[in-house]
Amino acid sequence: MDMKESENNCREELIALKKEYEEFVYIVSHDIKTPMRAIINIATWIEDDLGSNANQDILDNFSLLKNRVVRLENMMNALLEVSRVDKTKMELYEVNIPKLVNDCIKMLDNKSNVEFHITYHLKDENCITLGKKLEKVLFSLLDNAIRFHDKEKKNVIIEITENDADYEISISDDGPGIPEEVRDKIFSIFYTVNSKDVVDTTGAGLTISNKIIKMVGGKLHYAPTVSNGSLFKFNWPKTISI
Amino acid sequence: MTHRLVNILLVEDDEIDVMNVKRAFSKNNIKNPLFVAGNGVEALEMLKSVIIPLPRIIISDINMPKMNGIEFLKVLREDEKLKNISVFVMTTSNEDSDKIDAYNLNVAGYILKPLSFEKFISSVATLKNFWQLCEM
Amino acid sequence: MICSNILLVDNNKIDVVSTKNAFSTLGIATTLHFAESENEAWSLLQGDHKISPTPKIILIDINENGLSGLNLLYNIRRHPDLKSILVFVITKANDDENKVAALNLNIAGYIRKPIESENNIDFFSILNDYWNIIEYSSEKK
């Protein structure tokens, strides 16, 4: 009796804590946005009033100021997004997998020197799933593959295989790969392998993708490819129970 | 809006956003007299006695203290003298429920405050062109 | 981003063609539907040929020989599913009486159309820019 009771208490406490955490993250990131927007606006006004003839150092510093506040804003947005993963865009609808992949590719920036190699092993091209969530994961992984690539000509390989109970999806590239020492950190929010001055990104794409995949009952793995590029592989269950 | 410049009333409690509107108006050469109220209650007071003639355009936020934008809009639509003023909502709220409430009270447009000042200037430019097309 | 469907209520065939052309020249992505009378418009809004999803924007060209548009507007405003639609009244005429009546029914704009159809592109370009900066509530089937 005691064991059962304490188990229930623990579970209830866990649920309450989770709720409190998510509310906290939402409130913080939502309310902080207003004064942050104000800072960007005021910096822009001062820049504007100074005119282009002002001291270049001053103008440079305003540029830095605005850039850092935008970064702050992006981090807040990322935090907000992570906390809302299981709250928004949770509709189940029929998705055509090749079309979804193509739509994601269309939304990518800087894909001019990218060659996509896509292979499908599907019994049925359509499935009913959390379309917007799958789209988010695919887009984030593809976006990362391009954004962190170090070569002029980039190759991104997409492979989707349908199994009885799930889909196996892998996205790999011939980019620089992720050093072994930091592989366990890459799913932490805001972690970036390079300094944010080198590649401008909030570093939340993997965190959000990982959370979504866990939410639907799948798992996300990283492995290096033979050419020392990155391979991200995950399974997406056909039946989602949340 | 060709010969006589109509009065415009801005209902907004955030001083930064008020400044944004004033600056964007100035950048776009909008010379209409601009009146500012900090919330719905203040706006109604101004409409009752201060602003003469009555404004033909009201720009209003939704989240404000004392009386929010939707409540203000309801009172407006129930007043014979005020009900046909064109109202444009300018807010940070992306909630569908707010959009539905606003359009059910027949706002002429629902605009999300953009993140950058440059985008805001361009939105106001579009608004200005639209206002110039309209007979008020 | 603009909504899926716009309904144009206009019984002047030349104007309708010129509007269609303006939309296509400007590359306006939304689907344009046409009605020549208030009855036809009404059936497209909630009758047998209901447009789906319901248009969020209606353009009424009033004062064109028998089409006053005011009745339609009045009925739209009284219908629970349609009352929130943005209505723009476009006219070439100079009828103040209809203008006051329309304004009292909370239209989004009472707009004078250019007489010369060459200026139509600029005219619709301004409207299109405006439609692109405003938000719409989620579309209903």
Short mmCIF file of N, CA and C in Angstrom, two decimals, chain C:
data_model
loop_
_atom_site.label_atom_id
_atom_site.label_comp_id
_atom_site.label_asym_id
_atom_site.label_seq_id
_atom_site.Cartn_x
_atom_site.Cartn_y
_atom_site.Cartn_z
N MET C 1 -0.44 37.11 -44.70
CA MET C 1 -0.69 36.37 -45.93
C MET C 1 -2.16 36.46 -46.30
N ILE C 2 -2.44 36.43 -47.55
CA ILE C 2 -3.80 36.68 -48.03
C ILE C 2 -4.66 35.42 -47.86
N CYS C 3 -5.97 35.61 -47.83
CA CYS C 3 -6.89 34.49 -47.65
C CYS C 3 -7.12 33.75 -48.98
N SER C 4 -7.85 32.63 -48.91
CA SER C 4 -7.99 31.81 -50.12
C SER C 4 -8.94 32.34 -51.18
N ASN C 5 -10.05 32.91 -50.74
CA ASN C 5 -11.09 33.28 -51.70
C ASN C 5 -11.54 34.72 -51.54
N ILE C 6 -11.75 35.39 -52.67
CA ILE C 6 -12.34 36.73 -52.66
C ILE C 6 -13.55 36.72 -53.59
N LEU C 7 -14.64 37.34 -53.15
CA LEU C 7 -15.83 37.40 -53.98
C LEU C 7 -15.99 38.81 -54.54
N LEU C 8 -16.15 38.90 -55.86
CA LEU C 8 -16.38 40.19 -56.51
C LEU C 8 -17.83 40.24 -56.98
N VAL C 9 -18.56 41.25 -56.50
CA VAL C 9 -19.95 41.39 -56.92
C VAL C 9 -20.03 42.60 -57.84
N ASP C 10 -20.20 42.34 -59.12
CA ASP C 10 -20.12 43.43 -60.10
C ASP C 10 -20.90 43.01 -61.32
N ASN C 11 -21.81 43.89 -61.80
CA ASN C 11 -22.59 43.47 -62.95
C ASN C 11 -22.13 44.15 -64.25
N ASN C 12 -20.99 44.78 -64.22
CA ASN C 12 -20.45 45.38 -65.43
C ASN C 12 -19.37 44.47 -66.00
N LYS C 13 -19.69 43.83 -67.13
CA LYS C 13 -18.80 42.79 -67.64
C LYS C 13 -17.40 43.29 -67.96
N ILE C 14 -17.32 44.52 -68.45
CA ILE C 14 -16.00 45.06 -68.80
C ILE C 14 -15.15 45.24 -67.55
N ASP C 15 -15.78 45.76 -66.50
CA ASP C 15 -15.06 45.95 -65.25
C ASP C 15 -14.57 44.63 -64.69
N VAL C 16 -15.43 43.61 -64.82
CA VAL C 16 -15.06 42.30 -64.26
C VAL C 16 -13.82 41.78 -64.97
N VAL C 17 -13.81 41.89 -66.30
CA VAL C 17 -12.64 41.42 -67.06
C VAL C 17 -11.40 42.20 -66.65
N SER C 18 -11.57 43.52 -66.52
CA SER C 18 -10.39 44.33 -66.19
C SER C 18 -9.88 44.01 -64.78
N THR C 19 -10.82 43.67 -63.88
CA THR C 19 -10.39 43.26 -62.53
C THR C 19 -9.65 41.93 -62.58
N LYS C 20 -10.20 40.99 -63.35
CA LYS C 20 -9.54 39.69 -63.49
C LYS C 20 -8.12 39.87 -64.00
N ASN C 21 -7.98 40.73 -65.02
CA ASN C 21 -6.65 40.97 -65.59
C ASN C 21 -5.70 41.59 -64.59
N ALA C 22 -6.23 42.54 -63.81
CA ALA C 22 -5.37 43.20 -62.82
C ALA C 22 -4.86 42.17 -61.82
N PHE C 23 -5.76 41.31 -61.36
CA PHE C 23 -5.36 40.28 -60.39
C PHE C 23 -4.29 39.37 -60.97
N SER C 24 -4.49 39.02 -62.25
CA SER C 24 -3.54 38.08 -62.83
C SER C 24 -2.20 38.77 -63.10
N THR C 25 -2.23 40.02 -63.55
CA THR C 25 -0.97 40.76 -63.77
C THR C 25 -0.18 40.91 -62.48
N LEU C 26 -0.92 41.17 -61.40
CA LEU C 26 -0.24 41.38 -60.12
C LEU C 26 0.14 40.06 -59.46
N GLY C 27 -0.31 38.94 -60.04
CA GLY C 27 0.03 37.65 -59.44
C GLY C 27 -0.62 37.43 -58.09
N ILE C 28 -1.83 37.95 -57.92
CA ILE C 28 -2.50 37.79 -56.63
C ILE C 28 -2.95 36.33 -56.50
N ALA C 29 -2.45 35.69 -55.45
CA ALA C 29 -2.60 34.24 -55.34
C ALA C 29 -4.00 33.76 -54.99
N THR C 30 -4.84 34.64 -54.53
CA THR C 30 -6.13 34.20 -54.06
C THR C 30 -7.10 33.90 -55.21
N THR C 31 -8.09 33.02 -54.97
CA THR C 31 -9.06 32.68 -56.01
C THR C 31 -10.18 33.71 -56.05
N LEU C 32 -10.42 34.24 -57.25
CA LEU C 32 -11.43 35.28 -57.41
C LEU C 32 -12.75 34.66 -57.88
N HIS C 33 -13.83 34.90 -57.13
CA HIS C 33 -15.15 34.41 -57.54
C HIS C 33 -16.01 35.58 -57.97
N PHE C 34 -16.99 35.30 -58.84
CA PHE C 34 -17.77 36.40 -59.40
C PHE C 34 -19.26 36.22 -59.19
N ALA C 35 -19.95 37.31 -58.95
CA ALA C 35 -21.41 37.29 -58.91
C ALA C 35 -21.88 38.56 -59.58
N GLU C 36 -22.98 38.44 -60.37
CA GLU C 36 -23.46 39.64 -61.07
C GLU C 36 -24.62 40.30 -60.37
N SER C 37 -25.17 39.59 -59.39
CA SER C 37 -26.32 40.17 -58.71
C SER C 37 -26.23 39.85 -57.24
N GLU C 38 -27.06 40.53 -56.45
CA GLU C 38 -27.05 40.27 -55.02
C GLU C 38 -27.49 38.85 -54.72
N ASN C 39 -28.46 38.36 -55.49
CA ASN C 39 -28.94 36.99 -55.27
C ASN C 39 -27.86 35.96 -55.56
N GLU C 40 -27.17 36.18 -56.69
CA GLU C 40 -26.10 35.26 -57.04
C GLU C 40 -25.03 35.27 -55.95
N ALA C 41 -24.70 36.47 -55.49
CA ALA C 41 -23.69 36.60 -54.43
C ALA C 41 -24.12 35.84 -53.19
N TRP C 42 -25.39 36.01 -52.84
CA TRP C 42 -25.90 35.37 -51.62
C TRP C 42 -25.83 33.85 -51.73
N SER C 43 -26.13 33.32 -52.91
CA SER C 43 -26.08 31.86 -53.04
C SER C 43 -24.63 31.37 -52.99
N LEU C 44 -23.69 32.21 -53.40
CA LEU C 44 -22.28 31.82 -53.31
C LEU C 44 -21.75 31.88 -51.89
N LEU C 45 -22.45 32.68 -51.09
CA LEU C 45 -21.96 32.85 -49.71
C LEU C 45 -22.53 31.82 -48.76
N GLN C 46 -23.80 31.47 -48.97
CA GLN C 46 -24.34 30.50 -48.03
C GLN C 46 -25.42 29.62 -48.64
N GLY C 47 -25.51 29.67 -49.94
CA GLY C 47 -26.59 28.90 -50.58
C GLY C 47 -26.07 27.62 -51.20
N ASP C 48 -26.66 27.28 -52.34
CA ASP C 48 -26.33 26.03 -52.99
C ASP C 48 -24.89 25.97 -53.50
N HIS C 49 -24.36 27.09 -53.91
CA HIS C 49 -23.03 27.07 -54.51
C HIS C 49 -22.00 27.69 -53.59
N LYS C 50 -22.20 27.41 -52.33
CA LYS C 50 -21.35 28.04 -51.31
C LYS C 50 -19.87 27.87 -51.58
N ILE C 51 -19.16 28.97 -51.57
CA ILE C 51 -17.70 28.94 -51.77
C ILE C 51 -17.05 28.43 -50.50
N SER C 52 -16.07 27.51 -50.69
CA SER C 52 -15.41 26.97 -49.50
C SER C 52 -13.89 27.06 -49.64
N PRO C 53 -13.12 27.52 -48.66
CA PRO C 53 -13.65 28.14 -47.45
C PRO C 53 -14.29 29.51 -47.73
N THR C 54 -15.13 29.93 -46.80
CA THR C 54 -15.85 31.19 -46.97
C THR C 54 -14.88 32.34 -47.24
N PRO C 55 -15.17 33.16 -48.25
CA PRO C 55 -14.26 34.28 -48.51
C PRO C 55 -14.18 35.23 -47.32
N LYS C 56 -12.98 35.79 -47.13
CA LYS C 56 -12.80 36.75 -46.05
C LYS C 56 -12.94 38.17 -46.56
N ILE C 57 -12.93 38.29 -47.90
CA ILE C 57 -13.00 39.62 -48.52
C ILE C 57 -14.08 39.63 -49.60
N ILE C 58 -14.92 40.65 -49.58
CA ILE C 58 -15.90 40.82 -50.65
C ILE C 58 -15.72 42.22 -51.24
N LEU C 59 -15.71 42.29 -52.56
CA LEU C 59 -15.67 43.58 -53.24
C LEU C 59 -17.03 43.79 -53.89
N ILE C 60 -17.70 44.87 -53.51
CA ILE C 60 -19.00 45.15 -54.12
C ILE C 60 -18.90 46.41 -54.94
N ASP C 61 -19.27 46.29 -56.21
CA ASP C 61 -19.27 47.50 -57.04
C ASP C 61 -20.70 47.99 -57.11
N ILE C 62 -20.99 49.03 -56.35
CA ILE C 62 -22.38 49.45 -56.26
C ILE C 62 -22.69 50.61 -57.20
N ASN C 63 -23.94 50.93 -57.26
CA ASN C 63 -24.43 52.02 -58.10
C ASN C 63 -24.26 51.77 -59.58
N GLU C 64 -24.11 50.49 -59.93
CA GLU C 64 -24.02 50.18 -61.35
C GLU C 64 -25.38 49.74 -61.83
N ASN C 65 -26.21 50.69 -62.21
CA ASN C 65 -27.49 50.36 -62.85
C ASN C 65 -28.24 49.19 -62.25
N GLY C 66 -28.78 49.40 -61.10
CA GLY C 66 -29.64 48.36 -60.54
C GLY C 66 -28.95 47.53 -59.47
N LEU C 67 -27.64 47.63 -59.35
CA LEU C 67 -26.99 46.84 -58.31
C LEU C 67 -26.61 47.81 -57.20
N SER C 68 -27.39 47.82 -56.12
CA SER C 68 -27.03 48.78 -55.10
C SER C 68 -26.09 48.17 -54.08
N GLY C 69 -26.13 46.87 -53.96
CA GLY C 69 -25.21 46.22 -53.03
C GLY C 69 -25.56 46.40 -51.57
N LEU C 70 -26.41 47.40 -51.28
CA LEU C 70 -26.67 47.68 -49.87
C LEU C 70 -27.48 46.56 -49.22
N ASN C 71 -28.42 46.01 -49.95
CA ASN C 71 -29.23 44.91 -49.43
C ASN C 71 -28.35 43.73 -49.07
N LEU C 72 -27.46 43.41 -49.99
CA LEU C 72 -26.53 42.30 -49.77
C LEU C 72 -25.70 42.56 -48.52
N LEU C 73 -25.18 43.76 -48.42
CA LEU C 73 -24.36 44.15 -47.27
C LEU C 73 -25.15 44.02 -45.98
N TYR C 74 -26.37 44.49 -46.01
CA TYR C 74 -27.23 44.41 -44.83
C TYR C 74 -27.43 42.96 -44.41
N ASN C 75 -27.68 42.09 -45.39
CA ASN C 75 -27.90 40.68 -45.07
C ASN C 75 -26.64 40.00 -44.57
N ILE C 76 -25.50 40.37 -45.14
CA ILE C 76 -24.24 39.79 -44.68
C ILE C 76 -24.01 40.15 -43.21
N ARG C 77 -24.29 41.39 -42.88
CA ARG C 77 -24.04 41.85 -41.51
C ARG C 77 -24.96 41.18 -40.50
N ARG C 78 -26.10 40.65 -40.97
CA ARG C 78 -27.02 40.04 -40.03
C ARG C 78 -26.81 38.54 -39.90
N HIS C 79 -25.95 37.95 -40.76
CA HIS C 79 -25.77 36.50 -40.76
C HIS C 79 -24.60 36.13 -39.85
N PRO C 80 -24.82 35.22 -38.88
CA PRO C 80 -23.77 34.92 -37.89
C PRO C 80 -22.47 34.41 -38.50
N ASP C 81 -22.53 33.65 -39.60
CA ASP C 81 -21.29 33.14 -40.18
C ASP C 81 -20.63 34.12 -41.13
N LEU C 82 -21.39 35.11 -41.58
CA LEU C 82 -20.85 35.99 -42.62
C LEU C 82 -20.56 37.40 -42.13
N LYS C 83 -21.06 37.71 -40.92
CA LYS C 83 -21.04 39.12 -40.53
C LYS C 83 -19.64 39.70 -40.35
N SER C 84 -18.63 38.80 -40.20
CA SER C 84 -17.30 39.34 -39.94
C SER C 84 -16.47 39.51 -41.21
N ILE C 85 -17.07 39.27 -42.36
CA ILE C 85 -16.33 39.38 -43.62
C ILE C 85 -15.97 40.85 -43.89
N LEU C 86 -14.76 41.06 -44.41
CA LEU C 86 -14.32 42.41 -44.78
C LEU C 86 -14.97 42.78 -46.10
N VAL C 87 -15.74 43.85 -46.09
CA VAL C 87 -16.40 44.28 -47.32
C VAL C 87 -15.82 45.60 -47.80
N PHE C 88 -15.37 45.62 -49.04
CA PHE C 88 -14.87 46.86 -49.64
C PHE C 88 -15.87 47.26 -50.71
N VAL C 89 -16.40 48.47 -50.60
CA VAL C 89 -17.33 48.95 -51.61
C VAL C 89 -16.56 49.80 -52.60
N ILE C 90 -16.62 49.36 -53.87
CA ILE C 90 -15.89 50.08 -54.91
C ILE C 90 -16.91 50.75 -55.80
N THR C 91 -16.69 51.98 -56.13
CA THR C 91 -17.68 52.64 -56.97
C THR C 91 -17.07 53.68 -57.87
N LYS C 92 -17.72 53.90 -59.00
CA LYS C 92 -17.28 54.99 -59.87
C LYS C 92 -18.22 56.17 -59.67
N ALA C 93 -19.37 55.86 -59.09
CA ALA C 93 -20.41 56.90 -59.02
C ALA C 93 -20.15 57.88 -57.89
N ASN C 94 -21.00 58.86 -57.81
CA ASN C 94 -20.80 59.92 -56.85
C ASN C 94 -22.01 60.05 -55.94
N ASP C 95 -22.44 58.89 -55.40
CA ASP C 95 -23.70 58.88 -54.68
C ASP C 95 -23.49 58.92 -53.17
N ASP C 96 -23.62 60.08 -52.59
CA ASP C 96 -23.35 60.21 -51.16
C ASP C 96 -24.34 59.48 -50.29
N GLU C 97 -25.57 59.33 -50.79
CA GLU C 97 -26.59 58.68 -49.97
C GLU C 97 -26.21 57.24 -49.70
N ASN C 98 -25.77 56.56 -50.77
CA ASN C 98 -25.35 55.17 -50.59
C ASN C 98 -24.09 55.07 -49.74
N LYS C 99 -23.27 56.10 -49.86
CA LYS C 99 -22.00 56.08 -49.12
C LYS C 99 -22.28 56.07 -47.62
N VAL C 100 -23.15 56.96 -47.17
CA VAL C 100 -23.45 57.02 -45.74
C VAL C 100 -24.05 55.71 -45.26
N ALA C 101 -24.97 55.16 -46.06
CA ALA C 101 -25.60 53.90 -45.67
C ALA C 101 -24.57 52.80 -45.56
N ALA C 102 -23.64 52.75 -46.52
CA ALA C 102 -22.61 51.70 -46.50
C ALA C 102 -21.69 51.87 -45.29
N LEU C 103 -21.27 53.10 -45.04
CA LEU C 103 -20.37 53.36 -43.91
C LEU C 103 -21.02 52.95 -42.60
N ASN C 104 -22.35 53.13 -42.53
CA ASN C 104 -23.05 52.76 -41.31
C ASN C 104 -23.10 51.25 -41.11
N LEU C 105 -22.78 50.51 -42.16
CA LEU C 105 -22.77 49.06 -42.03
C LEU C 105 -21.33 48.55 -41.88
N ASN C 106 -20.45 49.45 -41.46
CA ASN C 106 -19.06 49.09 -41.14
C ASN C 106 -18.32 48.35 -42.23
N ILE C 107 -18.22 49.00 -43.37
CA ILE C 107 -17.41 48.41 -44.43
C ILE C 107 -15.95 48.74 -44.14
N ALA C 108 -15.07 47.97 -44.75
CA ALA C 108 -13.65 48.18 -44.50
C ALA C 108 -13.14 49.39 -45.28
N GLY C 109 -13.83 49.73 -46.37
CA GLY C 109 -13.41 50.90 -47.14
C GLY C 109 -14.42 51.22 -48.22
N TYR C 110 -14.67 52.52 -48.41
CA TYR C 110 -15.53 52.97 -49.50
C TYR C 110 -14.58 53.62 -50.50
N ILE C 111 -14.39 52.92 -51.63
CA ILE C 111 -13.26 53.27 -52.48
C ILE C 111 -13.71 53.68 -53.88
N ARG C 112 -13.10 54.76 -54.36
CA ARG C 112 -13.43 55.23 -55.70
C ARG C 112 -12.51 54.54 -56.69
N LYS C 113 -13.12 53.88 -57.68
CA LYS C 113 -12.32 53.16 -58.68
C LYS C 113 -11.86 54.13 -59.76
N PRO C 114 -10.67 53.95 -60.32
CA PRO C 114 -10.24 54.81 -61.42
C PRO C 114 -11.15 54.64 -62.63
N ILE C 115 -11.44 55.75 -63.30
CA ILE C 115 -12.31 55.69 -64.48
C ILE C 115 -11.54 55.05 -65.63
N GLU C 116 -10.26 55.45 -65.75
CA GLU C 116 -9.43 54.87 -66.80
C GLU C 116 -8.94 53.52 -66.33
N SER C 117 -9.18 52.48 -67.13
CA SER C 117 -8.80 51.17 -66.64
C SER C 117 -7.29 50.94 -66.63
N GLU C 118 -6.51 51.86 -67.23
CA GLU C 118 -5.05 51.68 -67.14
C GLU C 118 -4.59 51.83 -65.71
N ASN C 119 -5.35 52.63 -64.93
CA ASN C 119 -4.93 52.86 -63.55
C ASN C 119 -5.39 51.75 -62.62
N ASN C 120 -6.07 50.77 -63.21
CA ASN C 120 -6.57 49.66 -62.41
C ASN C 120 -5.48 48.89 -61.71
N ILE C 121 -4.35 48.71 -62.41
CA ILE C 121 -3.26 47.91 -61.82
C ILE C 121 -2.76 48.57 -60.55
N ASP C 122 -2.52 49.87 -60.60
CA ASP C 122 -2.05 50.58 -59.40
C ASP C 122 -3.08 50.47 -58.30
N PHE C 123 -4.35 50.64 -58.70
CA PHE C 123 -5.44 50.59 -57.74
C PHE C 123 -5.47 49.25 -57.00
N PHE C 124 -5.45 48.15 -57.76
CA PHE C 124 -5.51 46.85 -57.11
C PHE C 124 -4.19 46.50 -56.42
N SER C 125 -3.11 47.09 -56.90
CA SER C 125 -1.83 46.85 -56.25
C SER C 125 -1.84 47.39 -54.82
N ILE C 126 -2.43 48.58 -54.65
CA ILE C 126 -2.54 49.14 -53.30
C ILE C 126 -3.42 48.26 -52.42
N LEU C 127 -4.55 47.83 -52.97
CA LEU C 127 -5.45 46.96 -52.21
C LEU C 127 -4.75 45.65 -51.85
N ASN C 128 -4.03 45.09 -52.83
CA ASN C 128 -3.33 43.83 -52.60
C ASN C 128 -2.28 43.97 -51.50
N ASP C 129 -1.54 45.07 -51.51
CA ASP C 129 -0.55 45.31 -50.45
C ASP C 129 -1.25 45.36 -49.10
N TYR C 130 -2.38 46.04 -49.08
CA TYR C 130 -3.12 46.14 -47.81
C TYR C 130 -3.59 44.76 -47.36
N TRP C 131 -4.15 43.99 -48.29
CA TRP C 131 -4.63 42.65 -47.93
C TRP C 131 -3.50 41.76 -47.43
N ASN C 132 -2.28 42.06 -47.87
CA ASN C 132 -1.13 41.25 -47.44
C ASN C 132 -0.59 41.62 -46.08
N ILE C 133 -0.91 42.82 -45.58
CA ILE C 133 -0.37 43.13 -44.25
C ILE C 133 -1.35 42.84 -43.13
N ILE C 134 -2.62 42.56 -43.48
CA ILE C 134 -3.55 42.29 -42.38
C ILE C 134 -3.66 40.80 -42.09
N GLU C 135 -4.08 40.50 -40.85
CA GLU C 135 -4.28 39.12 -40.42
C GLU C 135 -5.71 38.70 -40.68
N TYR C 136 -5.90 37.40 -40.87
CA TYR C 136 -7.25 36.88 -41.03
C TYR C 136 -7.51 35.82 -39.97
N SER C 137 -8.75 35.68 -39.54
CA SER C 137 -9.04 34.60 -38.60
C SER C 137 -9.03 33.30 -39.39
N SER C 138 -8.90 32.16 -38.69
CA SER C 138 -8.72 30.89 -39.41
C SER C 138 -9.93 30.58 -40.27
N GLU C 139 -9.65 29.98 -41.42
CA GLU C 139 -10.70 29.81 -42.43
C GLU C 139 -11.69 28.73 -42.05
N LYS C 140 -12.95 29.02 -42.34
CA LYS C 140 -14.01 28.06 -42.06
C LYS C 140 -14.43 27.41 -43.36
N LYS C 141 -14.67 26.10 -43.30
CA LYS C 141 -15.20 25.43 -44.49
C LYS C 141 -16.67 25.79 -44.57
#
